[in-house]
Coordinates of C-alpha atoms in Angstrom, one line a residue:
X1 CA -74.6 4.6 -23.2
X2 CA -76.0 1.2 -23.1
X3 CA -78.3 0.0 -19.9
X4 CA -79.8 -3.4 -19.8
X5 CA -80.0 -7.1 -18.5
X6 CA -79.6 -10.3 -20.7
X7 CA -81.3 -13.5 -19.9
X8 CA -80.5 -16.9 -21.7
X9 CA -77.4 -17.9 -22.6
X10 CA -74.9 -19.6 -20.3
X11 CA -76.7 -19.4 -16.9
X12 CA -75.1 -17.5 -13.9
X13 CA -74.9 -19.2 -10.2
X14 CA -78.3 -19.0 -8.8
X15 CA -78.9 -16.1 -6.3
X16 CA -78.6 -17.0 -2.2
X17 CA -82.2 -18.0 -0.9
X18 CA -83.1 -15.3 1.5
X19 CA -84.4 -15.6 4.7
X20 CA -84.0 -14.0 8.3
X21 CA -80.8 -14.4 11.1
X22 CA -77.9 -15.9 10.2
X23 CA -77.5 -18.3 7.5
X24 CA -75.6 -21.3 7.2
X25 CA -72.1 -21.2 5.6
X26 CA -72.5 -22.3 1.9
X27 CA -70.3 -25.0 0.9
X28 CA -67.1 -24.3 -1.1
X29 CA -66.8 -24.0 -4.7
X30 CA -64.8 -26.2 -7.0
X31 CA -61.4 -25.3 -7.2
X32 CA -60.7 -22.6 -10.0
X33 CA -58.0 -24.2 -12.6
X34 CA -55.1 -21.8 -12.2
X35 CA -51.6 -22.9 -11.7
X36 CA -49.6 -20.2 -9.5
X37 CA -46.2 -19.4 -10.4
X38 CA -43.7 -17.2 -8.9
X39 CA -41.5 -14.4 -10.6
X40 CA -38.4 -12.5 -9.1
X41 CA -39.6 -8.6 -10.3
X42 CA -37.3 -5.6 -11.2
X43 CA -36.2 -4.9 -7.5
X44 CA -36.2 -8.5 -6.5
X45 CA -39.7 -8.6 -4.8
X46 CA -41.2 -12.1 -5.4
X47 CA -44.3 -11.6 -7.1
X48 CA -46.9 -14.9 -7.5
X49 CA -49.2 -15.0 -10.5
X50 CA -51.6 -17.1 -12.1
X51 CA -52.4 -19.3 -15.3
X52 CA -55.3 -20.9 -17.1
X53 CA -53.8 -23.2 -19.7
X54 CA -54.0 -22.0 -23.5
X55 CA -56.7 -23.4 -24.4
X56 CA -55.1 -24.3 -28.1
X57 CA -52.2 -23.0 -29.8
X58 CA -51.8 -19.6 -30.2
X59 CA -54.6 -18.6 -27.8
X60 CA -54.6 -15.1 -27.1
X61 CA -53.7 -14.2 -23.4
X62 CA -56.0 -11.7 -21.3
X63 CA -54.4 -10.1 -18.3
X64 CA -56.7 -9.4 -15.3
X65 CA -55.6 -6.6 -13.1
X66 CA -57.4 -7.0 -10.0
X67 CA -59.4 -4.9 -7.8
X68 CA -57.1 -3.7 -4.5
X69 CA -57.9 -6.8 -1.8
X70 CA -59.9 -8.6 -5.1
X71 CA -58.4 -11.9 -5.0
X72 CA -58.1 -13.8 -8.3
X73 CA -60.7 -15.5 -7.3
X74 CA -63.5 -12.3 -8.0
X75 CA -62.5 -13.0 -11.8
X76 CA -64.1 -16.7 -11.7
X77 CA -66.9 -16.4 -13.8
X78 CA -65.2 -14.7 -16.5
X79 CA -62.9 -17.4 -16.4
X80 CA -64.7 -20.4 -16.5
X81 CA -67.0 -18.2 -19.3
X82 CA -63.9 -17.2 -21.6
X83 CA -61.3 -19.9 -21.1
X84 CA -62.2 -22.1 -24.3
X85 CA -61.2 -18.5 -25.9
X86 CA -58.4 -17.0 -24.1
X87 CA -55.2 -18.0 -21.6
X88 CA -55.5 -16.0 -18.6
X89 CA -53.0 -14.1 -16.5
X90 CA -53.2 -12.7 -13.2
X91 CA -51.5 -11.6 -10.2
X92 CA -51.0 -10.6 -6.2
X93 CA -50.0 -6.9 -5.9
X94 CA -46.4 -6.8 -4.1
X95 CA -47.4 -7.6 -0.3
X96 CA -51.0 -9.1 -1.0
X97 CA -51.8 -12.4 -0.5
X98 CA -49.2 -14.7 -1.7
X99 CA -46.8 -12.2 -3.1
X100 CA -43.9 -11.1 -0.7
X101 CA -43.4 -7.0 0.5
X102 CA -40.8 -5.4 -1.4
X103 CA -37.6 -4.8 0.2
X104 CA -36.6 -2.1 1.6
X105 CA -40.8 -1.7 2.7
X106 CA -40.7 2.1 1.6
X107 CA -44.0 4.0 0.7
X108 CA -42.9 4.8 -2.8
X109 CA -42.1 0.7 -3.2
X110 CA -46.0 0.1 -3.6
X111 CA -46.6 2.9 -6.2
X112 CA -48.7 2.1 -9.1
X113 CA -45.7 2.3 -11.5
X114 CA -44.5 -0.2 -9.6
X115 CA -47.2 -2.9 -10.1
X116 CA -46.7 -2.3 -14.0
X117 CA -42.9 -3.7 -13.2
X118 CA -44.2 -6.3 -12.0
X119 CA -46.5 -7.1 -14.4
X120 CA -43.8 -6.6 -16.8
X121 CA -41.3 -9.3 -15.4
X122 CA -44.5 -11.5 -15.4
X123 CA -44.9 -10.9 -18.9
X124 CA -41.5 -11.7 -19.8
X125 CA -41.6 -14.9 -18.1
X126 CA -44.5 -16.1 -19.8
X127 CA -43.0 -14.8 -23.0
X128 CA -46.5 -12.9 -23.8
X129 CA -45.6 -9.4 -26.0
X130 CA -49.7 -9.0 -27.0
X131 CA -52.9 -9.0 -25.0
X132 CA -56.0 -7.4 -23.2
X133 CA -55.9 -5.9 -20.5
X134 CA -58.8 -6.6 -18.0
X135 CA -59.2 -4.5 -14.8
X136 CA -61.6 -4.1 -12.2
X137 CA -61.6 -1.1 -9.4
X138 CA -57.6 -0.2 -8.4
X139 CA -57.0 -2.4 -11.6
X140 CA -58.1 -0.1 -13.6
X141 CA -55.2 2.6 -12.8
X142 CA -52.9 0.1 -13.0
X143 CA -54.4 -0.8 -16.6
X144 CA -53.9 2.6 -17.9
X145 CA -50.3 2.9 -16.3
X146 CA -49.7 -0.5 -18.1
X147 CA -51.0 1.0 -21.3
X148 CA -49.0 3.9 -20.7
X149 CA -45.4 2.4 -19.7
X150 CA -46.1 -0.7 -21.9
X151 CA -46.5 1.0 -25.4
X152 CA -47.7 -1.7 -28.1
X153 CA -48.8 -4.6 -25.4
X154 CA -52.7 -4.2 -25.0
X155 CA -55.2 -5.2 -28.0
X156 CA -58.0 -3.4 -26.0
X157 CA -58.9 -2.8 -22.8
X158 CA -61.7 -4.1 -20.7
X159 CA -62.5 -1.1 -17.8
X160 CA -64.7 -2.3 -14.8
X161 CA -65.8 -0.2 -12.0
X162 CA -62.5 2.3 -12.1
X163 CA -61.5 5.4 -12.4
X164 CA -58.4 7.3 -13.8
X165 CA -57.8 9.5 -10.4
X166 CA -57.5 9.3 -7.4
X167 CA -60.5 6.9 -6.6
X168 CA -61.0 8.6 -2.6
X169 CA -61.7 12.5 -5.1
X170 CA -63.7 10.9 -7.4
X171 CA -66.8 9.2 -4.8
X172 CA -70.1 10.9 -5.3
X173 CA -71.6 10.1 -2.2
X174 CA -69.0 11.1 0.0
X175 CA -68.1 14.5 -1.3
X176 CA -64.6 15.4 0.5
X177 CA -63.2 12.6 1.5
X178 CA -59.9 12.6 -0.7
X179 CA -59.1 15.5 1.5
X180 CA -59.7 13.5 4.5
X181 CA -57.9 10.6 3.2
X182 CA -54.1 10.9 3.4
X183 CA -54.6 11.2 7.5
X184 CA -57.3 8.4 7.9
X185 CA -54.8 6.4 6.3
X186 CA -52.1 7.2 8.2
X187 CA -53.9 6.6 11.2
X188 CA -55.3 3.1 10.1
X189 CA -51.9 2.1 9.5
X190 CA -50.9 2.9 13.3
X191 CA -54.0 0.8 14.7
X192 CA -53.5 -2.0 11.7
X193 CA -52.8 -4.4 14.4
X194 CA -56.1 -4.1 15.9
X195 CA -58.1 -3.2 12.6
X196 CA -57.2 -7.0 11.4
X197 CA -58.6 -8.9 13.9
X198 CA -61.4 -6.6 13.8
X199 CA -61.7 -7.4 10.2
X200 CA -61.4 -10.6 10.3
X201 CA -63.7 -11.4 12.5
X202 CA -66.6 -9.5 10.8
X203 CA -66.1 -10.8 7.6
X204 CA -66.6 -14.4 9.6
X205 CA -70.4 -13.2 10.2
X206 CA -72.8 -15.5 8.1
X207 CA -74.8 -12.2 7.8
X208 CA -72.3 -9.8 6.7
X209 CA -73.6 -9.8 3.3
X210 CA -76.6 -8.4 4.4
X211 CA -75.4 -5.4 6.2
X212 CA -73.0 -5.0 3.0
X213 CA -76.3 -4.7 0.5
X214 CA -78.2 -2.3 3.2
X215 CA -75.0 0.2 3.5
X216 CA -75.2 -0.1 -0.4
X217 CA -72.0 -1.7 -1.1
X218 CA -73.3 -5.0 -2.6
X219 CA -76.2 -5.9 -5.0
X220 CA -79.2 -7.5 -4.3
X221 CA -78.3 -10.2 -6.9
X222 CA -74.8 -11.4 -5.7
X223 CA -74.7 -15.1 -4.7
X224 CA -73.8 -15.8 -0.9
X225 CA -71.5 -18.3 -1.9
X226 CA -69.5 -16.3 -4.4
X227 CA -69.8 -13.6 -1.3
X228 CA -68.4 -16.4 1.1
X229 CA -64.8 -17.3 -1.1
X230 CA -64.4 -13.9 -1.8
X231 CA -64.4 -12.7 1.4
X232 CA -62.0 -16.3 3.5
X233 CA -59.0 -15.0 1.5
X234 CA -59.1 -11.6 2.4
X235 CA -59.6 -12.1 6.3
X236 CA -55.7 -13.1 5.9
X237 CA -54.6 -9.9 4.0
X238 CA -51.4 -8.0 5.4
X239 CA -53.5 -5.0 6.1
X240 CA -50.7 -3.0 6.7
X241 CA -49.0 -3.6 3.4
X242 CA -53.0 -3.4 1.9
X243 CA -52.6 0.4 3.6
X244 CA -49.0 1.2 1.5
X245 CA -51.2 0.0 -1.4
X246 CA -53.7 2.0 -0.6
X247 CA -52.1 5.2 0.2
X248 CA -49.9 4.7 -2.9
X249 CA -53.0 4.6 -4.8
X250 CA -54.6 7.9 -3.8
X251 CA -51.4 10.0 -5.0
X252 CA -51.9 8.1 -8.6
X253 CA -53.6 9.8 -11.6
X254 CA -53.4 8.6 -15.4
X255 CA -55.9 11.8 -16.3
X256 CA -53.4 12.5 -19.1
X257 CA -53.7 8.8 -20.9
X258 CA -57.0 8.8 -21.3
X259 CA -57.3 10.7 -25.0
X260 CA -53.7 8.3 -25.7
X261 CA -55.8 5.1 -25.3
X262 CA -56.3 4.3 -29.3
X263 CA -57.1 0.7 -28.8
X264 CA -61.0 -0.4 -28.5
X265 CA -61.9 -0.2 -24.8
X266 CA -64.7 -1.2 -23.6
X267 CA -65.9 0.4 -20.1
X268 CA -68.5 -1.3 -17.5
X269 CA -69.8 0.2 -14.3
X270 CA -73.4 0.0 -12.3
X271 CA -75.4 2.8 -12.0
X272 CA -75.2 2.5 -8.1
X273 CA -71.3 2.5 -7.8
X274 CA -71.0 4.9 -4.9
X275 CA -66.7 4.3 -5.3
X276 CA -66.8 5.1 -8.8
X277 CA -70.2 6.6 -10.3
X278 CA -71.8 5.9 -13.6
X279 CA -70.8 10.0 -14.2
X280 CA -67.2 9.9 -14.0
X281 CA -67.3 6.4 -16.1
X282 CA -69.5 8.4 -18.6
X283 CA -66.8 11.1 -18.8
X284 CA -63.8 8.5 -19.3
X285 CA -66.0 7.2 -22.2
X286 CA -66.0 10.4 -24.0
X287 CA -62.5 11.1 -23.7
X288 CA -61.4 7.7 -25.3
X289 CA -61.6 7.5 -28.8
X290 CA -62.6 4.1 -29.4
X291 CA -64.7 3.4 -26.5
X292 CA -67.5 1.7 -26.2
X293 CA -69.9 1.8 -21.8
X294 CA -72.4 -0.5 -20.2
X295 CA -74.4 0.9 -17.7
X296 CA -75.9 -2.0 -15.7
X297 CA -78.9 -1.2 -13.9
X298 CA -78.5 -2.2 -10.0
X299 CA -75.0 -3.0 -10.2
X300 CA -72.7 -1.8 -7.6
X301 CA -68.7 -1.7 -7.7
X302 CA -69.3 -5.5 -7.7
X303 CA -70.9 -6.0 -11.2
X304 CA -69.1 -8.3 -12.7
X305 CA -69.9 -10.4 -9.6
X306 CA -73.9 -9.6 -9.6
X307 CA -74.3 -9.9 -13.4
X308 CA -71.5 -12.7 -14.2
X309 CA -74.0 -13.5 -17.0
X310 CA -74.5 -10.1 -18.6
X311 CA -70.5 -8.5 -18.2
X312 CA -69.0 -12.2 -19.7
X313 CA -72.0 -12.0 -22.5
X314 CA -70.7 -8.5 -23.5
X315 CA -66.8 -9.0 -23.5
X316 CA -67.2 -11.9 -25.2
X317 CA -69.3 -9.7 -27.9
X318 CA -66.9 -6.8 -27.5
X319 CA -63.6 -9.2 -28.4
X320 CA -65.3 -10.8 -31.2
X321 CA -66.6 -7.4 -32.3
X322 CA -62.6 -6.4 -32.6
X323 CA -61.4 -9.4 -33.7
X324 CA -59.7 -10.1 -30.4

């Protein structure tokens, strides 16, 4: 187990100046430079992805499987960091953000097998038969199901912040709560109409982020502003299609992939994730052959967005490392 903080190097956004009440909104970032295309998937859901231009010929593509309600967007500063190296890939899970809600809209539509389709088609498009596979939170069951369905594709695979079961079993601080989860689900769905103004309008709040870092769910060191774009996407999530994704994800388990995963993998996870802790990211570790952990001290299940520096820093290491 590795534990530490790197300074130097290419610097990270500086951190939100604190102060009391509500802060101003913090002006918008540059856009990031991803073209979005659009794919027809296996069961003729249209499914939108996005580019980074190779950077030269040959470039070696990185797929980032996002987080559930991560935009694109949460992968910026491994982006802008990498993309001299590496053409990147990514994409909307079927019903989020600009991808459309498979048709018919039945529970099974939004299982996890089902995002690996779509990632295939996406694939195929792009005519990309190599790569890594990058995943943060949700992403990272979706990885290992990719890794599982997709025999020969990934180089290696990049792990942040994930689990391999059902993430609601697997929280340490809320022992229970898988049990608990199918019904609170359900009844979210029925009351989604009222739970997405609700949502929207707190994550409007100039203070949110505070409240957020004293319940524990966000580090002291992530910026306001990469807080602030992170946050005006989701407030126009389909939360009841986020909900079939959700519920789909709490019946998924890869446990059996783990000791399959022969590829150099490299996992990363803070030591005060409460959704997936440093323990259960320990125990993956052990069970993959070539694996290789960083435990970052104060990081949440937002790392790579409170240590942009440090997480880029060390994939960049770990590619070169496997000559990746």
């Amino acid at each position: 187990m590795v534990s530490f903080k790197l300074g130097g190097g290419r610097q990270a956004p500086p951190p939100s100046s604190p102060g009391g009440g509500r802060q101003a909104s913090p002006p918008r970032r540059p856009p990031l430079r991803m073209e979005t295309r659009r794919v027809t998937s296996f069961d003729g859901t249209e499914i939108a992805y996005r580019v980074t231009q190779p950077p030269f010929e040959g470039a070696k593509a990185v797929v980032l499987v996002n987080g559930l309600g991560g935009p694109y967007l949460a992968w910026r500063a491994q982006i802008e960091y990498l993309a001299d190296q590496y053409r990147f890939i990514t994409w909307d899970y079927r019903g989020m953000y600009a991808s459309k809600r498979p048709s018919p809209d039945a529970p099974d539509a939004y299982a996890v097998a089902r995002h690996v389709g779509d990632l295939e088609a996406i694939l195929a498009a792009e005519g990309v038969r190599h790569g890594s596979l990058m995943a943060w939170s949700m992403g990272v069951q979706v990885a290992l199901e990719a890794f599982r369905r997709l025999p020969g594709f990934a180089a290696n695979l990049v792990l942040l912040n994930g689990t391999h079961r059902p993430p609601l079993e697997t929280m340490g601080s809320l022992p229970g709560l898988g049990r608990l989860f199918p019904p609170l689900v359900a009844l979210a769905a029925r009351a989604h109409t009222a739970a997405a103004r609700v949502t929207r309008r707190t994550i409007g709040q100039a203070d949110a982020v505070t409240w957020l870092r004293r319940l524990g769910l966000l580090g002291k060191t992530l910026d306001g502003e990469v807080f602030a774009e992170l946050v005006e996407p989701f407030g126009e999530v389909d939360l009841e299609a986020f909900l079939r994704n959700l519920r789909a994800l709490g019946t998924h388990d890869a446990e059996e992939v783990l000791e399959h995963v022969e590829v150099p993998t490299l996992l990363i996870t803070g030591d005060r994730d409460a959704f997936t802790p440093r323990a259960l990211v320990q125990s993956m570790a052990r069970r993959i052959p070539l694996a290789e952990i960083l435990v970052v001290r104060g990081g949440t299940h937002t790392t790579a967005l409170e240590f942009p520096e440090l997480v880029s820093l060390r994939i960049e290491r770990f590619f070169a490392d496997h000559g990746f």
